[in-house]
PDB file of C-alpha atoms in Angstrom:
ATOM      1  CA  UNK E1101     129.084  94.205 118.426  1.00  0.00           C
ATOM      2  CA  UNK E1102     127.662  96.044 115.364  1.00  0.00           C
ATOM      3  CA  UNK E1103     129.047  99.726 115.344  1.00  0.00           C
ATOM      4  CA  UNK E1104     127.343 103.239 113.408  1.00  0.00           C
ATOM      5  CA  UNK E1105     129.067 104.314 110.530  1.00  0.00           C
ATOM      6  CA  UNK E1106     130.310 107.974 110.626  1.00  0.00           C
ATOM      7  CA  UNK E1107     127.566 110.362 110.404  1.00  0.00           C
ATOM      8  CA  UNK E1108     127.114 114.460 111.372  1.00  0.00           C
ATOM      9  CA  UNK E1109     124.539 115.635 113.584  1.00  0.00           C
ATOM     10  CA  UNK E1110     122.979 119.426 113.613  1.00  0.00           C
ATOM     11  CA  UNK E1111     120.149 121.236 115.392  1.00  0.00           C
ATOM     12  CA  UNK E1112     118.505 123.202 114.148  1.00  0.00           C
ATOM     13  CA  UNK E1113     116.428 125.060 115.679  1.00  0.00           C
ATOM     14  CA  UNK E1114     113.233 125.638 113.869  1.00  0.00           C
ATOM     15  CA  UNK E1115     110.925 124.140 110.778  1.00  0.00           C
ATOM     16  CA  UNK E1116     112.256 126.692 108.754  1.00  0.00           C
ATOM     17  CA  UNK E1117     115.966 126.340 110.069  1.00  0.00           C
ATOM     18  CA  UNK E1118     115.395 122.583 109.411  1.00  0.00           C
ATOM     19  CA  UNK E1119     114.821 122.712 105.796  1.00  0.00           C
ATOM     20  CA  UNK E1120     117.408 125.329 105.117  1.00  0.00           C
ATOM     21  CA  UNK E1121     120.302 122.375 106.804  1.00  0.00           C
ATOM     22  CA  UNK E1122     118.059 119.729 104.453  1.00  0.00           C
ATOM     23  CA  UNK E1123     118.677 121.865 100.916  1.00  0.00           C
ATOM     24  CA  UNK E1124     122.424 121.790 102.541  1.00  0.00           C
ATOM     25  CA  UNK E1125     123.584 118.915 102.881  1.00  0.00           C
ATOM     26  CA  UNK E1126     122.047 116.641  99.737  1.00  0.00           C
ATOM     27  CA  UNK E1127     122.061 112.800 101.148  1.00  0.00           C
ATOM     28  CA  UNK E1128     120.755 113.918 104.551  1.00  0.00           C
ATOM     29  CA  UNK E1129     117.208 112.664 106.475  1.00  0.00           C
ATOM     30  CA  UNK E1130     114.817 114.475 109.468  1.00  0.00           C
ATOM     31  CA  UNK E1131     115.112 112.424 112.612  1.00  0.00           C
ATOM     32  CA  UNK E1132     113.089 112.546 115.005  1.00  0.00           C
ATOM     33  CA  UNK E1133     114.135 109.786 118.048  1.00  0.00           C
ATOM     34  CA  UNK E1134     115.850 107.568 115.469  1.00  0.00           C
ATOM     35  CA  UNK E1135     114.641 104.398 117.111  1.00  0.00           C
ATOM     36  CA  UNK E1136     114.154 102.228 113.432  1.00  0.00           C
ATOM     37  CA  UNK E1137     117.258 105.068 111.270  1.00  0.00           C
ATOM     38  CA  UNK E1138     119.868 104.208 113.794  1.00  0.00           C
ATOM     39  CA  UNK E1139     118.998 100.087 113.582  1.00  0.00           C
ATOM     40  CA  UNK E1140     119.301 100.563 110.398  1.00  0.00           C
ATOM     41  CA  UNK E1141     122.470 102.331 110.109  1.00  0.00           C
ATOM     42  CA  UNK E1142     124.013 100.573 111.979  1.00  0.00           C
ATOM     43  CA  UNK E1143     123.126  97.745 109.448  1.00  0.00           C
ATOM     44  CA  UNK E1144     123.915 100.076 106.466  1.00  0.00           C
ATOM     45  CA  UNK E1145     121.410  99.814 105.159  1.00  0.00           C
ATOM     46  CA  UNK E1146     120.490 103.445 104.726  1.00  0.00           C
ATOM     47  CA  UNK E1147     124.062 105.601 104.396  1.00  0.00           C
ATOM     48  CA  UNK E1148     122.864 108.945 105.045  1.00  0.00           C
ATOM     49  CA  UNK E1149     126.104 111.526 106.208  1.00  0.00           C
ATOM     50  CA  UNK E1150     124.187 113.530 108.086  1.00  0.00           C
ATOM     51  CA  UNK E1151     120.895 113.554 110.077  1.00  0.00           C
ATOM     52  CA  UNK E1152     118.786 116.971 110.546  1.00  0.00           C
ATOM     53  CA  UNK E1153     117.547 116.394 114.938  1.00  0.00           C
ATOM     54  CA  UNK E1154     114.002 118.147 115.385  1.00  0.00           C
ATOM     55  CA  UNK E1155     114.817 117.165 119.029  1.00  0.00           C
ATOM     56  CA  UNK E1156     115.346 120.490 119.761  1.00  0.00           C
ATOM     57  CA  UNK E1157     111.889 122.641 118.282  1.00  0.00           C
ATOM     58  CA  UNK E1158     109.893 123.169 120.042  1.00  0.00           C
ATOM     59  CA  UNK E1159     106.237 123.878 117.777  1.00  0.00           C
ATOM     60  CA  UNK E1160     107.217 119.827 117.608  1.00  0.00           C
ATOM     61  CA  UNK E1161     105.774 118.806 120.954  1.00  0.00           C
ATOM     62  CA  UNK E1162     102.864 118.292 123.121  1.00  0.00           C
ATOM     63  CA  UNK E1163      99.355 117.332 122.527  1.00  0.00           C
ATOM     64  CA  UNK E1164      96.725 119.885 121.783  1.00  0.00           C
ATOM     65  CA  UNK E1165      92.732 120.779 121.092  1.00  0.00           C
ATOM     66  CA  UNK E1166      91.871 123.262 118.382  1.00  0.00           C
ATOM     67  CA  UNK E1167      88.986 125.322 118.595  1.00  0.00           C
ATOM     68  CA  UNK E1168      87.553 123.345 115.786  1.00  0.00           C
ATOM     69  CA  UNK E1169      87.986 120.059 118.358  1.00  0.00           C
ATOM     70  CA  UNK E1170      90.576 118.603 116.075  1.00  0.00           C
ATOM     71  CA  UNK E1171      93.298 117.038 117.947  1.00  0.00           C
ATOM     72  CA  UNK E1172      96.733 118.362 116.929  1.00  0.00           C
ATOM     73  CA  UNK E1173      99.473 116.279 118.257  1.00  0.00           C
ATOM     74  CA  UNK E1174     103.280 117.811 117.531  1.00  0.00           C
ATOM     75  CA  UNK E1175     105.150 114.772 115.219  1.00  0.00           C
ATOM     76  CA  UNK E1176     108.011 114.534 118.053  1.00  0.00           C
ATOM     77  CA  UNK E1177     105.316 114.274 120.185  1.00  0.00           C
ATOM     78  CA  UNK E1178     106.686 111.219 121.945  1.00  0.00           C
ATOM     79  CA  UNK E1179     104.161 107.567 121.827  1.00  0.00           C
ATOM     80  CA  UNK E1180     104.309 107.179 125.419  1.00  0.00           C
ATOM     81  CA  UNK E1181     102.304 110.622 125.527  1.00  0.00           C
ATOM     82  CA  UNK E1182     100.176 109.486 122.830  1.00  0.00           C
ATOM     83  CA  UNK E1183      99.173 106.423 124.521  1.00  0.00           C
ATOM     84  CA  UNK E1184      97.982 108.266 127.694  1.00  0.00           C
ATOM     85  CA  UNK E1185      95.983 111.165 126.123  1.00  0.00           C
ATOM     86  CA  UNK E1186      92.842 111.254 126.733  1.00  0.00           C
ATOM     87  CA  UNK E1187      92.511 113.047 123.492  1.00  0.00           C
ATOM     88  CA  UNK E1188      93.587 110.579 120.591  1.00  0.00           C
ATOM     89  CA  UNK E1189      91.562 108.177 119.419  1.00  0.00           C
ATOM     90  CA  UNK E1190      91.608 105.049 121.560  1.00  0.00           C
ATOM     91  CA  UNK E1191      92.533 103.245 118.176  1.00  0.00           C
ATOM     92  CA  UNK E1192      95.255 105.119 118.190  1.00  0.00           C
ATOM     93  CA  UNK E1193      96.357 105.206 121.809  1.00  0.00           C
ATOM     94  CA  UNK E1194      96.440 101.333 121.860  1.00  0.00           C
ATOM     95  CA  UNK E1195      98.683 101.176 119.272  1.00  0.00           C
ATOM     96  CA  UNK E1196     101.172 104.095 120.777  1.00  0.00           C
ATOM     97  CA  UNK E1197     101.028 101.676 124.038  1.00  0.00           C
ATOM     98  CA  UNK E1198     101.975  98.310 121.799  1.00  0.00           C
ATOM     99  CA  UNK E1199     104.377  99.725 120.226  1.00  0.00           C
ATOM    100  CA  UNK E1200     108.090  97.621 121.495  1.00  0.00           C
ATOM    101  CA  UNK E1201     109.430  98.758 124.914  1.00  0.00           C
ATOM    102  CA  UNK E1202     108.289 101.180 127.281  1.00  0.00           C
ATOM    103  CA  UNK E1203     111.876 102.191 126.569  1.00  0.00           C
ATOM    104  CA  UNK E1204     111.349 103.223 123.207  1.00  0.00           C
ATOM    105  CA  UNK E1205     107.685 104.434 124.028  1.00  0.00           C
ATOM    106  CA  UNK E1206     109.574 107.256 125.787  1.00  0.00           C
ATOM    107  CA  UNK E1207     111.632 108.321 123.103  1.00  0.00           C
ATOM    108  CA  UNK E1208     109.979 107.288 119.952  1.00  0.00           C
ATOM    109  CA  UNK E1209     108.170 109.596 118.031  1.00  0.00           C
ATOM    110  CA  UNK E1210     104.518 109.524 116.605  1.00  0.00           C
ATOM    111  CA  UNK E1211     106.182 111.182 113.145  1.00  0.00           C
ATOM    112  CA  UNK E1212     108.544 108.716 113.612  1.00  0.00           C
ATOM    113  CA  UNK E1213     106.550 106.204 113.522  1.00  0.00           C
ATOM    114  CA  UNK E1214     104.361 106.906 111.026  1.00  0.00           C
ATOM    115  CA  UNK E1215     107.528 107.227 108.664  1.00  0.00           C
ATOM    116  CA  UNK E1216     108.823 104.470 109.492  1.00  0.00           C
ATOM    117  CA  UNK E1217     110.545 102.632 107.135  1.00  0.00           C
ATOM    118  CA  UNK E1218     109.357  99.274 105.682  1.00  0.00           C
ATOM    119  CA  UNK E1219     110.932  95.900 106.461  1.00  0.00           C
ATOM    120  CA  UNK E1220     111.789  92.260 104.585  1.00  0.00           C
ATOM    121  CA  UNK E1221     113.656  89.683 106.239  1.00  0.00           C
ATOM    122  CA  UNK E1222     116.124  90.089 103.246  1.00  0.00           C
ATOM    123  CA  UNK E1223     117.338  94.060 103.747  1.00  0.00           C
ATOM    124  CA  UNK E1224     116.894  94.471 107.646  1.00  0.00           C
ATOM    125  CA  UNK E1225     119.959  91.824 108.091  1.00  0.00           C
ATOM    126  CA  UNK E1226     123.156  92.274 108.827  1.00  0.00           C
ATOM    127  CA  UNK E1227     126.016  93.713 105.609  1.00  0.00           C
ATOM    128  CA  UNK E1228     127.953  89.932 105.872  1.00  0.00           C
ATOM    129  CA  UNK E1229     124.342  88.314 105.293  1.00  0.00           C
ATOM    130  CA  UNK E1230     122.764  90.989 101.987  1.00  0.00           C
ATOM    131  CA  UNK E1231     126.508  90.674 100.782  1.00  0.00           C
ATOM    132  CA  UNK E1232     126.055  86.068 100.919  1.00  0.00           C
ATOM    133  CA  UNK E1233     123.195  86.193  99.382  1.00  0.00           C
ATOM    134  CA  UNK E1234     123.246  89.194  96.634  1.00  0.00           C
ATOM    135  CA  UNK E1235     120.948  92.604  97.528  1.00  0.00           C
ATOM    136  CA  UNK E1236     117.610  92.648  96.527  1.00  0.00           C
ATOM    137  CA  UNK E1237     115.841  95.918  95.314  1.00  0.00           C
ATOM    138  CA  UNK E1238     115.568  97.310  98.057  1.00  0.00           C
ATOM    139  CA  UNK E1239     119.800  97.255  98.434  1.00  0.00           C
ATOM    140  CA  UNK E1240     120.679  97.959  95.584  1.00  0.00           C
ATOM    141  CA  UNK E1241     119.863  94.663  93.808  1.00  0.00           C
ATOM    142  CA  UNK E1242     117.867  94.168  90.344  1.00  0.00           C
ATOM    143  CA  UNK E1243     115.665  91.053  92.058  1.00  0.00           C
ATOM    144  CA  UNK E1244     113.274  90.905  94.501  1.00  0.00           C
ATOM    145  CA  UNK E1245     114.133  87.723  96.599  1.00  0.00           C
ATOM    146  CA  UNK E1246     110.326  87.521  98.127  1.00  0.00           C
ATOM    147  CA  UNK E1247     109.431  86.841  94.130  1.00  0.00           C
ATOM    148  CA  UNK E1248     111.626  86.240  91.659  1.00  0.00           C
ATOM    149  CA  UNK E1249     110.545  87.135  88.837  1.00  0.00           C
ATOM    150  CA  UNK E1250     108.956  90.300  89.776  1.00  0.00           C
ATOM    151  CA  UNK E1251     110.511  93.604  89.933  1.00  0.00           C
ATOM    152  CA  UNK E1252     108.342  95.035  92.761  1.00  0.00           C
ATOM    153  CA  UNK E1253     109.867  95.450  96.145  1.00  0.00           C
ATOM    154  CA  UNK E1254     107.522  93.459  98.769  1.00  0.00           C
ATOM    155  CA  UNK E1255     109.239  94.873 101.456  1.00  0.00           C
ATOM    156  CA  UNK E1256     106.205  95.334 104.444  1.00  0.00           C
ATOM    157  CA  UNK E1257     104.965  98.481 105.987  1.00  0.00           C
ATOM    158  CA  UNK E1258     105.916  98.618 109.806  1.00  0.00           C
ATOM    159  CA  UNK E1259     104.271 101.139 111.119  1.00  0.00           C
ATOM    160  CA  UNK E1260     101.941 100.716 114.094  1.00  0.00           C
ATOM    161  CA  UNK E1261     100.337 103.760 113.913  1.00  0.00           C
ATOM    162  CA  UNK E1262      99.564 104.013 110.475  1.00  0.00           C
ATOM    163  CA  UNK E1263      96.094 101.590 110.799  1.00  0.00           C
ATOM    164  CA  UNK E1264      95.024 103.329 113.280  1.00  0.00           C
ATOM    165  CA  UNK E1265      95.407 106.916 111.616  1.00  0.00           C
ATOM    166  CA  UNK E1266      93.430 106.141 108.745  1.00  0.00           C
ATOM    167  CA  UNK E1267      90.937 104.591 110.648  1.00  0.00           C
ATOM    168  CA  UNK E1268      90.930 107.904 112.649  1.00  0.00           C
ATOM    169  CA  UNK E1269      90.683 109.766 109.806  1.00  0.00           C
ATOM    170  CA  UNK E1270      93.942 111.267 110.813  1.00  0.00           C
ATOM    171  CA  UNK E1271      95.951 114.231 108.430  1.00  0.00           C
ATOM    172  CA  UNK E1272      98.950 114.899 108.449  1.00  0.00           C
ATOM    173  CA  UNK E1273     100.966 118.344 108.292  1.00  0.00           C
ATOM    174  CA  UNK E1274     104.046 118.246 105.655  1.00  0.00           C
ATOM    175  CA  UNK E1275     106.040 121.471 105.186  1.00  0.00           C
ATOM    176  CA  UNK E1276     108.645 122.157 102.952  1.00  0.00           C
ATOM    177  CA  UNK E1277     110.771 124.593 100.377  1.00  0.00           C
ATOM    178  CA  UNK E1278     106.850 125.101  98.228  1.00  0.00           C
ATOM    179  CA  UNK E1279     105.770 125.652 101.642  1.00  0.00           C
ATOM    180  CA  UNK E1280     102.373 123.188 103.610  1.00  0.00           C
ATOM    181  CA  UNK E1281     100.289 120.778 102.559  1.00  0.00           C
ATOM    182  CA  UNK E1282      98.054 118.575 104.826  1.00  0.00           C
ATOM    183  CA  UNK E1283      97.880 115.145 103.428  1.00  0.00           C
ATOM    184  CA  UNK E1284      95.264 112.736 104.724  1.00  0.00           C
ATOM    185  CA  UNK E1285      97.337 110.112 106.334  1.00  0.00           C
ATOM    186  CA  UNK E1286      95.170 107.063 103.883  1.00  0.00           C
ATOM    187  CA  UNK E1287      97.366 109.182 101.261  1.00  0.00           C
ATOM    188  CA  UNK E1288     100.316 109.163 102.522  1.00  0.00           C
ATOM    189  CA  UNK E1289     101.609 105.765 101.139  1.00  0.00           C
ATOM    190  CA  UNK E1290     102.167 103.945  98.703  1.00  0.00           C
ATOM    191  CA  UNK E1291     102.192 100.160  97.385  1.00  0.00           C
ATOM    192  CA  UNK E1292     106.421  99.969  97.178  1.00  0.00           C
ATOM    193  CA  UNK E1293     108.306  98.574  99.229  1.00  0.00           C
ATOM    194  CA  UNK E1294     111.215 101.465  98.069  1.00  0.00           C
ATOM    195  CA  UNK E1295     109.103 104.772  97.182  1.00  0.00           C
ATOM    196  CA  UNK E1296     106.043 104.364  99.796  1.00  0.00           C
ATOM    197  CA  UNK E1297     106.134 107.851 101.066  1.00  0.00           C
ATOM    198  CA  UNK E1298     104.036 110.200  99.407  1.00  0.00           C
ATOM    199  CA  UNK E1299     105.939 112.612 101.685  1.00  0.00           C
ATOM    200  CA  UNK E1300     109.006 114.058  99.426  1.00  0.00           C
ATOM    201  CA  UNK E1301     112.392 113.477 100.401  1.00  0.00           C
ATOM    202  CA  UNK E1302     112.769 118.273 101.242  1.00  0.00           C
ATOM    203  CA  UNK E1303     109.858 118.021 103.706  1.00  0.00           C
ATOM    204  CA  UNK E1304     109.302 117.325 107.361  1.00  0.00           C
ATOM    205  CA  UNK E1305     106.145 115.777 109.023  1.00  0.00           C
ATOM    206  CA  UNK E1306     105.012 118.455 111.820  1.00  0.00           C
ATOM    207  CA  UNK E1307     101.744 117.421 112.890  1.00  0.00           C
ATOM    208  CA  UNK E1308      99.359 114.943 113.357  1.00  0.00           C
ATOM    209  CA  UNK E1309      95.610 116.533 112.692  1.00  0.00           C
ATOM    210  CA  UNK E1310      92.748 114.149 113.869  1.00  0.00           C
ATOM    211  CA  UNK E1311      89.219 115.342 113.488  1.00  0.00           C
ATOM    212  CA  UNK E1312      86.464 114.808 116.572  1.00  0.00           C
ATOM    213  CA  UNK E1313      85.360 111.103 116.929  1.00  0.00           C
ATOM    214  CA  UNK E1314      81.803 111.950 116.087  1.00  0.00           C
ATOM    215  CA  UNK E1315      80.692 108.534 117.640  1.00  0.00           C
ATOM    216  CA  UNK E1316      83.300 107.265 115.974  1.00  0.00           C
ATOM    217  CA  UNK E1317      84.626 103.450 117.863  1.00  0.00           C
ATOM    218  CA  UNK E1318      88.199 102.489 117.413  1.00  0.00           C
ATOM    219  CA  UNK E1319      90.149 100.230 118.030  1.00  0.00           C
ATOM    220  CA  UNK E1320      93.855  98.923 117.317  1.00  0.00           C
ATOM    221  CA  UNK E1321      95.232  94.973 117.335  1.00  0.00           C
ATOM    222  CA  UNK E1322      98.847  93.614 116.914  1.00  0.00           C
ATOM    223  CA  UNK E1323      99.969  90.383 116.095  1.00  0.00           C
ATOM    224  CA  UNK E1324     103.972  89.334 116.905  1.00  0.00           C
ATOM    225  CA  UNK E1325     106.141  87.212 117.980  1.00  0.00           C
ATOM    226  CA  UNK E1326     106.104  88.220 121.480  1.00  0.00           C
ATOM    227  CA  UNK E1327     104.285  90.436 123.219  1.00  0.00           C
ATOM    228  CA  UNK E1328     106.479  93.438 123.421  1.00  0.00           C
ATOM    229  CA  UNK E1329     109.247  95.193 121.335  1.00  0.00           C
ATOM    230  CA  UNK E1330     107.977  92.915 117.649  1.00  0.00           C
ATOM    231  CA  UNK E1331     107.343  95.325 115.317  1.00  0.00           C
ATOM    232  CA  UNK E1332     103.744  93.913 113.974  1.00  0.00           C
ATOM    233  CA  UNK E1333     103.306  90.830 111.497  1.00  0.00           C
ATOM    234  CA  UNK E1334      99.907  92.189 111.346  1.00  0.00           C
ATOM    235  CA  UNK E1335      98.175  95.063 112.360  1.00  0.00           C
ATOM    236  CA  UNK E1336      94.305  95.471 112.441  1.00  0.00           C
ATOM    237  CA  UNK E1337      92.338  98.751 113.155  1.00  0.00           C
ATOM    238  CA  UNK E1338      88.963  99.019 112.495  1.00  0.00           C
ATOM    239  CA  UNK E1339      86.253 102.180 113.201  1.00  0.00           C
ATOM    240  CA  UNK E1340      82.282 101.707 113.302  1.00  0.00           C
ATOM    241  CA  UNK E1341      79.765 104.200 113.842  1.00  0.00           C
ATOM    242  CA  UNK E1342      76.055 102.598 114.738  1.00  0.00           C
ATOM    243  CA  UNK E1343      73.270 105.089 114.108  1.00  0.00           C
ATOM    244  CA  UNK E1344      70.453 105.174 116.513  1.00  0.00           C
ATOM    245  CA  UNK E1345      68.541 102.086 115.937  1.00  0.00           C
ATOM    246  CA  UNK E1346      72.018 100.067 116.526  1.00  0.00           C
ATOM    247  CA  UNK E1347      72.907  99.572 112.696  1.00  0.00           C
ATOM    248  CA  UNK E1348      77.017 100.737 111.352  1.00  0.00           C
ATOM    249  CA  UNK E1349      76.025 104.040 109.166  1.00  0.00           C
ATOM    250  CA  UNK E1350      80.093 104.220 108.946  1.00  0.00           C
ATOM    251  CA  UNK E1351      82.419 100.824 108.746  1.00  0.00           C
ATOM    252  CA  UNK E1352      86.725 100.994 108.421  1.00  0.00           C
ATOM    253  CA  UNK E1353      88.773  98.546 108.434  1.00  0.00           C
ATOM    254  CA  UNK E1354      92.716  98.559 107.815  1.00  0.00           C
ATOM    255  CA  UNK E1355      95.531  96.277 107.497  1.00  0.00           C
ATOM    256  CA  UNK E1356      98.388  96.747 108.146  1.00  0.00           C
ATOM    257  CA  UNK E1357     102.446  94.869 107.466  1.00  0.00           C
ATOM    258  CA  UNK E1358     101.109  92.749 104.522  1.00  0.00           C
ATOM    259  CA  UNK E1359     101.606  94.783 102.078  1.00  0.00           C
ATOM    260  CA  UNK E1360     104.033  97.808 101.191  1.00  0.00           C
ATOM    261  CA  UNK E1361     101.711 100.144 102.066  1.00  0.00           C
ATOM    262  CA  UNK E1362      98.442  99.717 105.233  1.00  0.00           C
ATOM    263  CA  UNK E1363      95.411  98.052 102.925  1.00  0.00           C
ATOM    264  CA  UNK E1364      92.185  99.025 103.828  1.00  0.00           C
ATOM    265  CA  UNK E1365      88.964  96.072 102.975  1.00  0.00           C
ATOM    266  CA  UNK E1366      86.614  98.355 101.210  1.00  0.00           C
ATOM    267  CA  UNK E1367      84.507  94.856 100.647  1.00  0.00           C
ATOM    268  CA  UNK E1368      84.553  94.826 104.006  1.00  0.00           C
ATOM    269  CA  UNK E1369      83.433  97.674 105.103  1.00  0.00           C
ATOM    270  CA  UNK E1370      80.494  98.036 102.143  1.00  0.00           C
ATOM    271  CA  UNK E1371      79.491  94.626 103.883  1.00  0.00           C
ATOM    272  CA  UNK E1372      78.822  95.937 107.147  1.00  0.00           C
ATOM    273  CA  UNK E1373      76.477  99.218 106.097  1.00  0.00           C
ATOM    274  CA  UNK E1374      73.421  99.660 107.371  1.00  0.00           C
ATOM    275  CA  UNK E1375      73.176  96.483 109.495  1.00  0.00           C
ATOM    276  CA  UNK E1376      73.545  95.122 113.139  1.00  0.00           C
ATOM    277  CA  UNK E1377      77.404  94.255 114.578  1.00  0.00           C
ATOM    278  CA  UNK E1378      75.491  91.158 115.057  1.00  0.00           C
ATOM    279  CA  UNK E1379      78.240  87.327 115.640  1.00  0.00           C
ATOM    280  CA  UNK E1380      77.138  86.423 111.661  1.00  0.00           C
ATOM    281  CA  UNK E1381      78.003  89.220 110.629  1.00  0.00           C
ATOM    282  CA  UNK E1382      81.145  90.432 112.130  1.00  0.00           C
ATOM    283  CA  UNK E1383      82.074  86.890 110.639  1.00  0.00           C
ATOM    284  CA  UNK E1384      80.954  87.766 107.076  1.00  0.00           C
ATOM    285  CA  UNK E1385      83.075  91.413 107.567  1.00  0.00           C
ATOM    286  CA  UNK E1386      86.025  89.365 108.615  1.00  0.00           C
ATOM    287  CA  UNK E1387      86.153  86.866 105.714  1.00  0.00           C
ATOM    288  CA  UNK E1388      86.118  89.384 103.454  1.00  0.00           C
ATOM    289  CA  UNK E1389      88.331  91.255 104.633  1.00  0.00           C
ATOM    290  CA  UNK E1390      90.745  89.092 105.054  1.00  0.00           C
ATOM    291  CA  UNK E1391      90.666  87.747 101.253  1.00  0.00           C
ATOM    292  CA  UNK E1392      91.866  90.791  99.390  1.00  0.00           C
ATOM    293  CA  UNK E1393      95.119  90.005 102.060  1.00  0.00           C
ATOM    294  CA  UNK E1394      98.746  88.652 100.221  1.00  0.00           C
ATOM    295  CA  UNK E1395     101.248  88.475 102.794  1.00  0.00           C
ATOM    296  CA  UNK E1396     104.434  87.237 101.810  1.00  0.00           C
ATOM    297  CA  UNK E1397     107.110  84.454 103.173  1.00  0.00           C
ATOM    298  CA  UNK E1398     109.516  88.504 104.088  1.00  0.00           C
ATOM    299  CA  UNK E1399     108.798  87.900 107.757  1.00  0.00           C
ATOM    300  CA  UNK E1400     109.046  86.146 110.902  1.00  0.00           C
ATOM    301  CA  UNK E1401     105.692  84.499 111.085  1.00  0.00           C
ATOM    302  CA  UNK E1402     104.521  82.754 107.768  1.00  0.00           C
ATOM    303  CA  UNK E1403     102.569  84.074 105.364  1.00  0.00           C
ATOM    304  CA  UNK E1404      99.174  81.637 105.534  1.00  0.00           C
ATOM    305  CA  UNK E1405      99.890  82.018 109.115  1.00  0.00           C
ATOM    306  CA  UNK E1406      99.196  85.600 108.765  1.00  0.00           C
ATOM    307  CA  UNK E1407      96.801  85.507 106.812  1.00  0.00           C
ATOM    308  CA  UNK E1408      94.801  82.870 108.647  1.00  0.00           C
ATOM    309  CA  UNK E1409      95.556  85.274 111.376  1.00  0.00           C
ATOM    310  CA  UNK E1410      93.949  88.613 109.135  1.00  0.00           C
ATOM    311  CA  UNK E1411      90.193  87.013 109.945  1.00  0.00           C
ATOM    312  CA  UNK E1412      90.404  86.366 113.322  1.00  0.00           C
ATOM    313  CA  UNK E1413      92.152  89.665 114.129  1.00  0.00           C
ATOM    314  CA  UNK E1414      89.339  91.444 112.054  1.00  0.00           C
ATOM    315  CA  UNK E1415      86.558  89.362 113.805  1.00  0.00           C
ATOM    316  CA  UNK E1416      87.902  90.053 117.422  1.00  0.00           C
ATOM    317  CA  UNK E1417      88.542  94.041 116.259  1.00  0.00           C
ATOM    318  CA  UNK E1418      84.374  94.304 115.582  1.00  0.00           C
ATOM    319  CA  UNK E1419      83.811  92.399 118.085  1.00  0.00           C
ATOM    320  CA  UNK E1420      85.511  94.352 120.451  1.00  0.00           C
ATOM    321  CA  UNK E1421      83.623  97.341 119.197  1.00  0.00           C
ATOM    322  CA  UNK E1422      79.970  95.932 119.305  1.00  0.00           C
ATOM    323  CA  UNK E1423      79.969  95.246 122.991  1.00  0.00           C
ATOM    324  CA  UNK E1424      78.165  98.124 124.406  1.00  0.00           C
TER     325      UNK E1424
END
């Protein structure tokens, strides 16, 4: 049995109090349900001595609709509630419903999933395995075992909600000592497996803001080894708006779990504009979307297979959006 290391948990009653606690305890981290953080702590991937829990801050829970039609989701809202909500975009509902198991979805939060750590077969193992191979870049070493000749960490983005939120045009509200800022989810991630988020360490993600659909159709598909529990080996979110003549006026395709940050297929999106979603157009867009996908052998499904499946899943997603 792998046991958790010793740590302290603090329970602030407000976001302001949580920020004060983070400032007062260097190295502390905010935590929602901890469904990803605690297993990482068991494996000694991270070593926070203090966790600042957001579980008792009432303003971080629930789903509401603002006067302008924006859907406002509290960061501590469980994924099960997101999956069941008719106020959330279809892609985000589908992504939330595909995370882990029912028990975890009843606990895990949308904010936590958006901020989930990157994953790699060389870091998400026990401390003994990491010691045997030698520490990688993400574990404090000086080499990436995925690409030993490089100096970059290729741990993959493992959030299901991230591609779906980007396709839905969502933003996040971040609160820190310097005040609040609203950041598009597309700008929340960096192409670096270690420093993978634009959220500063002294900031707390408090809300997810989803604009009105305004005719945007969205969907999310997930590839994983099993049909439950597993992290994505590939996630594909797609969204389109159709003009009155049936042609595509807006297209969005985002691939997750193939790089350190969600990957937007801009060339495939451009191809779709002004065209009908017929079989030939969808197949061409799917092939184009898969071209920039360069997965590494750092997951439990091979990199070649994940690249092949990128085109397949984009084609399936666009096909679903083309259906009446």
